[in-house]
């Protein structure tokens, strides 16, 4: 929580002034019963009309002053709470973008989005309410008791005794309900899970004729939820009647006591009315305070989560001086020496003991089944993750020794999931190189077989891209993403299974175009299909995180059992003589 | 122009809202005795509560001054106050209980109807709506409806009664002051309306800005890895700051303006209170009112405003609840599948025919036209074609997830439209590519089609499907509870095969995974498929060449149509689309024939 206190600092003045003005307003409220008592005792009893009118003017003045104080308080509270929320969002945004891939995995991107949106909003609401009301309610409660003492100590004792009893009832009910609410929410989540299963599994459920069983399971959970909801409401329904009864009982005691004191002449009729009004004020404020505390509790939970995110120190540390010069390493663009890597929180290694070297300007195929470590392997080259053992070298230098940014400039990555950002096609392509001219963009588009995508849209390069690129088909998005990486003119280009949605002819043309890069760029082609990698200069075969073979297609067919199995399962031509067709 | 156009739209909206209200009330009416009980209790509780201030006033009137206190009268009133407060509290509590039961049972009934309808809706409906949207209707919308109804029952009716009774009591005390309060009531509303109309505009702007920002956050944080891969952190942070400044500005004003409503109405109410005190005091002086009477009036003046504020917030909440209810009822009232034929399909031999079948999802765009084929019992039919060519459409027709528009699907010579869907589906085993594993134990998942299966049968099926090996190693074996991520893709597929293995139906529909899994699991899956397919009529959406080559018949699909039929050899010899597909997919790029 320490992290968050810093965010209040720029608004220290507002955070003091908002509650201060709120207390002034509350002070006005506390004076009202006294004024009414005075009207009754001096004005009415004394028959002094002028006095009654004077006090009426005072009451109106109190109302006017109250509303002015209140407006001022609301302004400071709004300034502080919205300002703090805004600063929080900006800091979070920067912090999240500074996180390393490993940290992003650990925190979860959906979670981070929730933190930045609903959690920050909840903190804003909580802070706003706290500034306005957190001090006000207790102030009125205690103020009312104090004022009562100025009227009559004996009677005030009844109020003073009633406050803790009322507070005990209000907070007792609240504290009983809070854990029950959590249970209701959990039951609701379970029901939601069942409903979701029924929708996503509709075909399977019908295929296995399980409709009625599913309905029965839903009904059982729905019953459980209904019972829990009724239980929590039984408690919360107690709050109003119980406090109502208590306050009236206290008022009865008060008036009985008051009657005796008036008879003795130590108290006036107006005073009794004033005491009664204070009683009512106390009840209203206690109930307000209870609901306020629920809201603030929620906000505090959100605030704790936010401060958890802010407490994570971002980034991959540079482990050595950036001074080490690049060695010329026999022209190897990428070299892995005994590299292993395991994702945080996973005991198993995603890749194990990888050793290989890729000469500059060659095309490398990386093949293997789902989850065998292909993506992990290529993610280690631009240092999206740090190897847990061994070293990854680019141009003969350990990737950890590159100054920030330099490695990124050398390497272009086309990730598995084709993501475009809201804006224009040009805006997206310029991510590769903000300085690139139209010619460079079109060259990249040609190479990526994406010219027709751009020409098919109104506005060409300036055509709008909607959120997530949803106004483009999967194949169009993939081609634009490839173009974006090509605009960068990277020395190393990594295509991580990034042509899966292309139709076969386009895919083939793309592969041919990329081979034209040979010599100028080192290209990594990650794929599950033999047809994609078979013409590569070098193929890395991965099986369950290990390097099962390195070599050309023909070499691997001769030497690598895993590669042969993969080929067999896809029956690449040449391996299935029984079909009578060879390429 | 705009105003004129929006008037009929608004009328329509009110009409449909009224329609929804009727449906909600009908649903509530299902709880017969509870509804009148709730209303009676509310009225009785309000009456008790509102009599109390009068008694307090009487008591105060009994305390005139030193030596002038009427103790018997005060004692009598105080005892009555205690009795009435107790009665009021009890009635309020009972009303709360009745309302809870009323509302939660009503909502449970609505949910039950929704889930039953979901099971009977045509898949066309489920395919056209996102699961998230429908889940939202069944869960969140009904929850909102419950909240709205609870608030409505506990506050709307008693609020109205309170206002009425308060005014009546006030009139009985002092007509002039009551008229004064009545005349001033609108001032409070107008103030609130004035402020909220100002802040509404700001809120709209804030909502829009916030929506844009949320989208940006989703885009950037969701794809933080891409942002980092291109080194765009600083540039994007700067863009974000700009957007944030605009939002912050707008938000500040929106929050400020909206927080003026309460203090303003409170100020107006305070002035009304002061006026009542003034006029009341003057009336006492002229002898028209007692001090106790004024106490009562002051206390009413305070209470009288509260239900108004409550009612306006309750009505807002109710409108929201009605909007939610409308969405749930739209689901509940969606057209279900046409009624099933009563006849049952006996256990099939496995002769499947499509005769001159036409089908399309969108009737404007013809898809399958005049499709004929015949699958002999025990044979394998492979369905091949590029991504998105409509291979799953055939599955949909065979399983009767959708019905053909013309022609027919026949099993053992019987038109499947003439038998109950369940009896048809009982004859099929289906393994889809996107595996569906439920949140439950391994046993529940395997025995999904035969809940009565014994453990021995389950284990045998798992052995046959090569899934026993990994199930055995799980912490609680068959009793292990499966979550989203407890199984790898390959294991999920094996589990789905096991599910079908346990039922051993005469016909199969299999959907080969496009992405390959690790080589060993892959081989296991192929072995399991092969074992399952022995002696059964099988349809398999195929991606592996070996599967295709071993099939008795291949249906080649393109753009939703079957363009070629035959076996591997004859199709290659034909040198048509299949041959082209084959070369592009399974040959290398050096092959000139692959380039069109």
Coordinates of C-alpha atoms in Angstrom, one line a residue, chain A residues 23-398:
Chain A
X23 CA -17.3 18.8 8.4
X24 CA -18.3 22.5 8.2
X25 CA -21.4 21.4 6.4
X26 CA -22.1 18.8 9.0
X27 CA -21.7 21.5 11.7
X28 CA -24.5 23.4 10.0
X29 CA -26.7 20.3 10.2
X30 CA -25.9 19.9 13.9
X31 CA -27.1 23.5 14.7
X32 CA -30.6 22.9 13.1
X33 CA -32.2 21.1 16.1
X34 CA -30.8 23.8 18.5
X35 CA -32.4 26.5 16.4
X36 CA -35.7 24.7 16.3
X37 CA -35.6 24.3 20.1
X38 CA -34.9 28.0 20.4
X39 CA -37.9 28.7 18.2
X40 CA -40.1 26.6 20.4
X41 CA -38.8 27.8 23.8
X42 CA -38.1 31.5 23.3
X43 CA -40.2 32.2 20.2
X44 CA -43.3 30.3 20.8
X45 CA -43.3 30.1 24.6
X46 CA -42.4 33.8 24.8
X47 CA -44.8 34.8 22.0
X48 CA -41.9 36.5 20.2
X49 CA -42.8 36.5 16.5
X50 CA -39.8 38.6 15.5
X51 CA -37.6 36.1 17.2
X52 CA -39.2 33.2 15.3
X53 CA -38.7 35.0 12.0
X54 CA -35.1 35.8 12.9
X55 CA -34.4 32.2 13.6
X56 CA -36.1 31.1 10.4
X57 CA -33.7 33.3 8.6
X58 CA -30.9 31.7 10.5
X59 CA -32.2 28.2 9.5
X60 CA -32.2 29.3 5.8
X61 CA -28.8 30.8 6.2
X62 CA -27.6 27.5 7.7
X63 CA -29.0 25.6 4.7
X64 CA -27.3 28.0 2.3
X65 CA -24.0 27.9 4.1
X66 CA -24.3 24.1 4.2
X67 CA -24.8 23.7 0.5
X68 CA -21.9 26.1 -0.3
X69 CA -19.5 24.2 2.0
X70 CA -20.7 20.9 0.5
X71 CA -20.1 22.1 -3.1
X72 CA -16.6 23.1 -2.2
X73 CA -16.0 19.8 -0.6
X74 CA -17.3 17.9 -3.6
X75 CA -15.0 19.9 -5.9
X76 CA -11.9 19.0 -3.9
X77 CA -13.0 15.4 -3.6
X78 CA -13.6 15.1 -7.4
X79 CA -10.3 16.8 -8.2
X80 CA -8.3 14.5 -5.9
X81 CA -10.1 11.2 -6.7
X82 CA -10.1 11.6 -10.4
X83 CA -6.6 12.9 -10.4
X84 CA -5.3 10.0 -8.4
X85 CA -7.1 7.5 -10.7
X86 CA -5.7 9.2 -13.8
X87 CA -2.1 9.2 -12.4
X88 CA -2.6 5.5 -11.4
X89 CA -3.7 4.5 -14.9
X90 CA -0.7 6.3 -16.5
X91 CA 1.8 4.7 -14.2
X92 CA 0.2 1.3 -14.6
X93 CA 0.3 1.6 -18.4
X94 CA 4.0 2.4 -18.4
X95 CA 4.8 -0.2 -15.8
X96 CA 2.9 -2.9 -17.7
X97 CA 4.7 -2.1 -21.0
X98 CA 8.0 -2.3 -19.1
X99 CA 7.3 -5.8 -17.8
X100 CA 9.2 -8.6 -19.4
X101 CA 7.5 -11.4 -21.2
X102 CA 7.9 -13.7 -18.2
X103 CA 6.3 -11.1 -15.9
X104 CA 3.4 -10.6 -18.4
X105 CA 2.9 -14.4 -18.3
X106 CA 3.0 -14.5 -14.5
X107 CA 0.6 -11.6 -14.0
X108 CA -1.8 -12.5 -16.9
X109 CA -2.9 -9.9 -19.4
X110 CA -6.5 -10.2 -18.7
X111 CA -5.8 -9.6 -15.0
X112 CA -3.7 -6.5 -15.9
X113 CA -6.5 -5.1 -18.0
X114 CA -8.9 -5.6 -15.1
X115 CA -6.5 -3.8 -12.8
X116 CA -6.2 -0.8 -15.2
X117 CA -10.0 -0.5 -15.7
X118 CA -12.4 -1.6 -13.1
X119 CA -9.9 -1.7 -10.2
X120 CA -8.8 1.8 -10.8
X121 CA -12.4 3.0 -11.2
X122 CA -13.3 1.3 -7.9
X123 CA -10.4 3.1 -6.2
X124 CA -11.6 6.4 -7.6
X125 CA -15.1 5.8 -6.3
X126 CA -13.9 4.7 -2.9
X127 CA -11.5 7.6 -2.5
X128 CA -14.2 10.1 -3.6
X129 CA -16.7 8.7 -1.1
X130 CA -14.1 8.4 1.7
X131 CA -13.0 12.0 1.3
X132 CA -16.6 13.2 1.4
X133 CA -18.2 10.9 3.9
X134 CA -15.8 8.9 6.0
X135 CA -15.2 11.7 8.5
X136 CA -18.6 13.3 8.1
X137 CA -20.7 10.4 9.6
X138 CA -18.7 9.8 12.7
X139 CA -18.5 13.5 13.2
X140 CA -22.3 13.9 13.1
X141 CA -22.7 10.9 15.5
X142 CA -20.3 12.3 18.0
X143 CA -21.3 15.8 17.4
X144 CA -24.9 14.9 18.1
X145 CA -24.0 13.2 21.4
X146 CA -21.9 16.3 22.4
X147 CA -24.7 18.7 21.5
X148 CA -27.0 16.5 23.5
X149 CA -24.7 16.9 26.5
X150 CA -24.8 20.7 26.2
X151 CA -28.6 20.5 26.5
X152 CA -28.9 18.0 29.3
X153 CA -26.2 15.5 30.6
X154 CA -28.7 13.0 32.0
X155 CA -30.7 12.7 28.8
X156 CA -27.5 12.8 26.7
X157 CA -26.4 9.6 28.6
X158 CA -29.2 7.8 27.0
X159 CA -28.0 8.8 23.5
X160 CA -24.4 8.0 24.5
X161 CA -25.6 4.5 25.5
X162 CA -27.7 4.1 22.4
X163 CA -24.8 4.8 20.0
X164 CA -22.7 1.7 20.8
X165 CA -25.8 -0.6 20.8
X166 CA -26.9 0.7 17.4
X167 CA -23.4 0.5 16.1
X168 CA -23.1 -3.1 17.3
X169 CA -26.3 -4.0 15.5
X170 CA -25.4 -2.2 12.2
X171 CA -21.9 -3.5 12.0
X172 CA -22.8 -6.9 13.4
X173 CA -25.3 -7.5 10.5
X174 CA -22.8 -6.1 8.1
X175 CA -20.0 -8.4 9.3
X176 CA -22.3 -11.4 9.2
X177 CA -23.3 -10.7 5.7
X178 CA -19.9 -10.0 4.1
X179 CA -18.6 -13.6 4.1
X180 CA -22.1 -14.8 3.0
X181 CA -22.0 -12.4 0.1
X182 CA -18.7 -14.0 -0.9
X183 CA -20.3 -17.4 -0.8
X184 CA -23.3 -16.2 -2.9
X185 CA -20.8 -14.8 -5.5
X186 CA -19.0 -18.2 -5.6
X187 CA -22.3 -20.0 -6.1
X188 CA -23.2 -17.6 -8.9
X189 CA -19.8 -18.2 -10.5
X190 CA -20.4 -22.0 -10.4
X191 CA -23.8 -21.6 -12.0
X192 CA -22.1 -19.4 -14.7
X193 CA -19.6 -22.1 -15.3
X194 CA -22.4 -24.7 -15.9
X195 CA -24.2 -22.4 -18.2
X196 CA -21.1 -21.7 -20.2
X197 CA -20.4 -25.4 -20.5
X198 CA -23.9 -26.0 -21.7
X199 CA -23.4 -23.5 -24.5
X200 CA -19.9 -24.3 -25.6
X201 CA -20.7 -28.0 -25.4
X202 CA -24.1 -27.9 -27.0
X203 CA -23.1 -30.3 -29.8
X204 CA -21.5 -32.8 -27.5
X205 CA -24.4 -32.7 -25.0
X206 CA -26.9 -33.3 -27.8
X207 CA -24.7 -36.0 -29.5
X208 CA -24.6 -37.9 -26.2
X209 CA -28.3 -37.1 -25.4
X210 CA -27.3 -35.6 -22.0
X211 CA -29.8 -32.6 -22.2
X212 CA -31.9 -33.7 -19.3
X213 CA -29.0 -34.5 -17.1
X214 CA -27.5 -31.1 -17.8
X215 CA -30.8 -29.4 -16.9
X216 CA -30.9 -31.4 -13.6
X217 CA -27.3 -30.3 -12.7
X218 CA -28.2 -26.7 -13.5
X219 CA -31.3 -26.9 -11.3
X220 CA -29.3 -28.3 -8.4
X221 CA -26.8 -25.5 -8.5
X222 CA -29.6 -22.9 -9.1
X223 CA -31.3 -24.2 -6.0
X224 CA -28.1 -23.9 -4.0
X225 CA -27.7 -20.3 -5.1
X226 CA -31.3 -19.5 -4.3
X227 CA -30.9 -21.0 -0.8
X228 CA -27.7 -19.0 -0.1
X229 CA -29.2 -15.8 -1.4
X230 CA -32.2 -16.2 0.8
X231 CA -30.0 -16.8 3.8
X232 CA -27.9 -13.7 3.3
X233 CA -30.9 -11.6 2.7
X234 CA -32.5 -13.0 5.9
X235 CA -29.7 -11.4 7.8
X236 CA -29.6 -8.1 5.9
X237 CA -33.4 -7.8 6.2
X238 CA -32.8 -7.6 9.9
X239 CA -30.9 -4.4 9.8
X240 CA -33.7 -1.9 9.2
X241 CA -36.4 -3.3 11.6
X242 CA -33.8 -3.8 14.4
X243 CA -32.3 -0.4 14.3
X244 CA -35.8 1.1 13.9
X245 CA -37.0 -0.6 17.0
X246 CA -33.9 0.3 19.0
X247 CA -34.0 4.0 18.1
X248 CA -37.6 4.2 19.1
X249 CA -37.0 2.4 22.4
X250 CA -34.2 4.9 23.1
X251 CA -36.4 7.8 22.2
X252 CA -39.1 6.5 24.5
X253 CA -36.5 6.4 27.3
X254 CA -35.4 9.8 26.4
X255 CA -38.9 11.3 26.5
X256 CA -39.7 9.6 29.8
X257 CA -36.5 11.0 31.3
X258 CA -37.2 14.3 29.6
X259 CA -40.7 14.4 31.1
X260 CA -39.3 14.1 34.6
X261 CA -36.7 16.8 34.0
X262 CA -39.2 19.2 32.5
X263 CA -41.5 18.6 35.5
X264 CA -38.6 19.5 37.7
X265 CA -37.9 22.6 35.6
X266 CA -34.4 21.7 34.5
X267 CA -35.4 21.2 30.9
X268 CA -37.7 22.9 28.4
X269 CA -40.2 21.3 26.0
X270 CA -38.0 22.6 23.1
X271 CA -35.0 20.9 24.5
X272 CA -36.8 17.5 24.5
X273 CA -37.7 18.1 20.8
X274 CA -34.1 18.9 20.0
X275 CA -32.8 15.8 21.8
X276 CA -35.3 13.7 19.8
X277 CA -34.0 15.2 16.6
X278 CA -30.4 14.3 17.5
X279 CA -31.4 10.8 18.1
X280 CA -32.8 10.5 14.5
X281 CA -29.7 12.1 13.0
X282 CA -27.5 9.5 14.7
X283 CA -29.4 6.6 13.2
X284 CA -29.3 8.0 9.7
X285 CA -25.6 8.5 9.8
X286 CA -24.8 5.1 11.3
X287 CA -26.6 3.3 8.4
X288 CA -24.8 5.6 5.9
X289 CA -21.5 4.7 7.5
X290 CA -22.2 1.0 7.3
X291 CA -22.8 1.1 3.5
X292 CA -19.9 3.5 3.1
X293 CA -17.6 1.0 4.8
X294 CA -18.6 -1.8 2.5
X295 CA -17.7 0.4 -0.5
X296 CA -14.4 1.5 1.0
X297 CA -13.6 -2.1 1.9
X298 CA -14.0 -3.1 -1.8
X299 CA -11.9 -0.2 -2.9
X300 CA -9.2 -1.1 -0.4
X301 CA -9.1 -4.6 -1.9
X302 CA -8.7 -3.1 -5.3
X303 CA -6.0 -0.7 -4.1
X304 CA -4.1 -3.6 -2.6
X305 CA -4.2 -5.4 -5.9
X306 CA -3.0 -2.3 -7.7
X307 CA -0.2 -1.8 -5.3
X308 CA 0.8 -5.4 -5.9
X309 CA 1.2 -4.7 -9.6
X310 CA 3.2 -1.5 -9.0
X311 CA 5.4 -3.4 -6.6
X312 CA 6.7 -5.7 -9.3
X313 CA 10.0 -4.3 -10.6
X314 CA 10.0 -4.4 -14.3
X315 CA 12.3 -5.7 -17.0
X316 CA 15.1 -8.0 -17.6
X317 CA 18.3 -6.8 -15.9
X318 CA 21.4 -6.3 -18.0
X319 CA 23.8 -8.8 -16.6
X320 CA 27.0 -7.3 -17.9
X321 CA 28.5 -4.2 -19.3
X322 CA 27.3 -3.1 -22.7
X323 CA 30.9 -2.5 -23.7
X324 CA 31.8 -6.0 -24.9
X325 CA 32.4 -5.7 -28.7
X326 CA 30.8 -8.1 -31.1
X327 CA 33.1 -10.9 -32.0
X328 CA 33.1 -12.2 -35.5
X329 CA 32.0 -15.7 -34.9
X330 CA 32.6 -17.5 -38.2
X331 CA 29.5 -15.6 -39.6
X332 CA 27.0 -17.2 -37.2
X333 CA 24.0 -15.0 -36.9
X334 CA 22.5 -17.0 -34.1
X335 CA 24.2 -19.5 -31.8
X336 CA 22.7 -21.5 -28.9
X337 CA 25.1 -23.0 -26.5
X338 CA 23.5 -25.5 -24.1
X339 CA 20.4 -23.5 -23.8
X340 CA 17.6 -24.6 -21.4
X341 CA 14.5 -22.6 -20.4
X342 CA 11.6 -23.2 -18.1
X343 CA 8.6 -20.9 -17.7
X344 CA 8.1 -19.5 -14.3
X345 CA 5.9 -21.7 -12.1
X346 CA 6.4 -24.7 -14.3
X347 CA 8.7 -27.4 -13.1
X348 CA 9.3 -28.8 -16.5
X349 CA 11.8 -27.3 -18.9
X350 CA 10.2 -26.0 -22.1
X351 CA 13.4 -26.5 -24.0
X352 CA 16.4 -28.4 -22.9
X353 CA 20.1 -28.3 -23.8
X354 CA 19.8 -26.7 -27.2
X355 CA 23.1 -26.3 -29.1
X356 CA 23.2 -25.2 -32.7
X357 CA 24.6 -22.4 -34.9
X358 CA 22.9 -20.6 -37.8
X359 CA 25.1 -18.9 -40.4
X360 CA 24.2 -15.4 -41.5
X361 CA 21.7 -15.1 -44.4
X362 CA 20.3 -18.7 -44.2
X363 CA 16.8 -19.9 -43.9
X364 CA 16.1 -22.1 -40.9
X365 CA 13.0 -24.3 -40.5
X366 CA 11.9 -25.1 -37.0
X367 CA 9.5 -28.1 -36.9
X368 CA 7.8 -30.2 -34.2
X369 CA 4.3 -30.8 -32.7
X370 CA 2.3 -28.4 -30.6
X371 CA 3.9 -27.6 -27.2
X372 CA 7.3 -29.0 -28.2
X373 CA 9.1 -25.7 -27.6
X374 CA 9.3 -24.1 -31.1
X375 CA 7.9 -20.8 -30.0
X376 CA 10.1 -20.8 -26.9
X377 CA 13.2 -21.4 -29.0
X378 CA 12.6 -18.4 -31.2
X379 CA 11.5 -16.2 -28.3
X380 CA 14.9 -16.6 -26.7
X381 CA 16.6 -15.0 -29.7
X382 CA 15.2 -11.4 -29.3
X383 CA 15.6 -12.0 -25.5
X384 CA 11.9 -12.0 -24.8
X385 CA 12.9 -14.4 -22.1
X386 CA 16.3 -15.1 -20.6
X387 CA 17.6 -18.7 -20.8
X388 CA 17.7 -20.4 -17.5
X389 CA 20.9 -22.2 -18.5
X390 CA 23.4 -21.7 -21.4
X391 CA 23.9 -18.7 -23.6
X392 CA 22.1 -17.3 -26.7
X393 CA 24.4 -15.3 -29.0
X394 CA 23.4 -13.0 -31.8
X395 CA 26.2 -12.0 -34.1
X396 CA 28.7 -13.6 -31.7
X397 CA 27.6 -11.6 -28.7
X398 CA 25.6 -12.8 -25.7

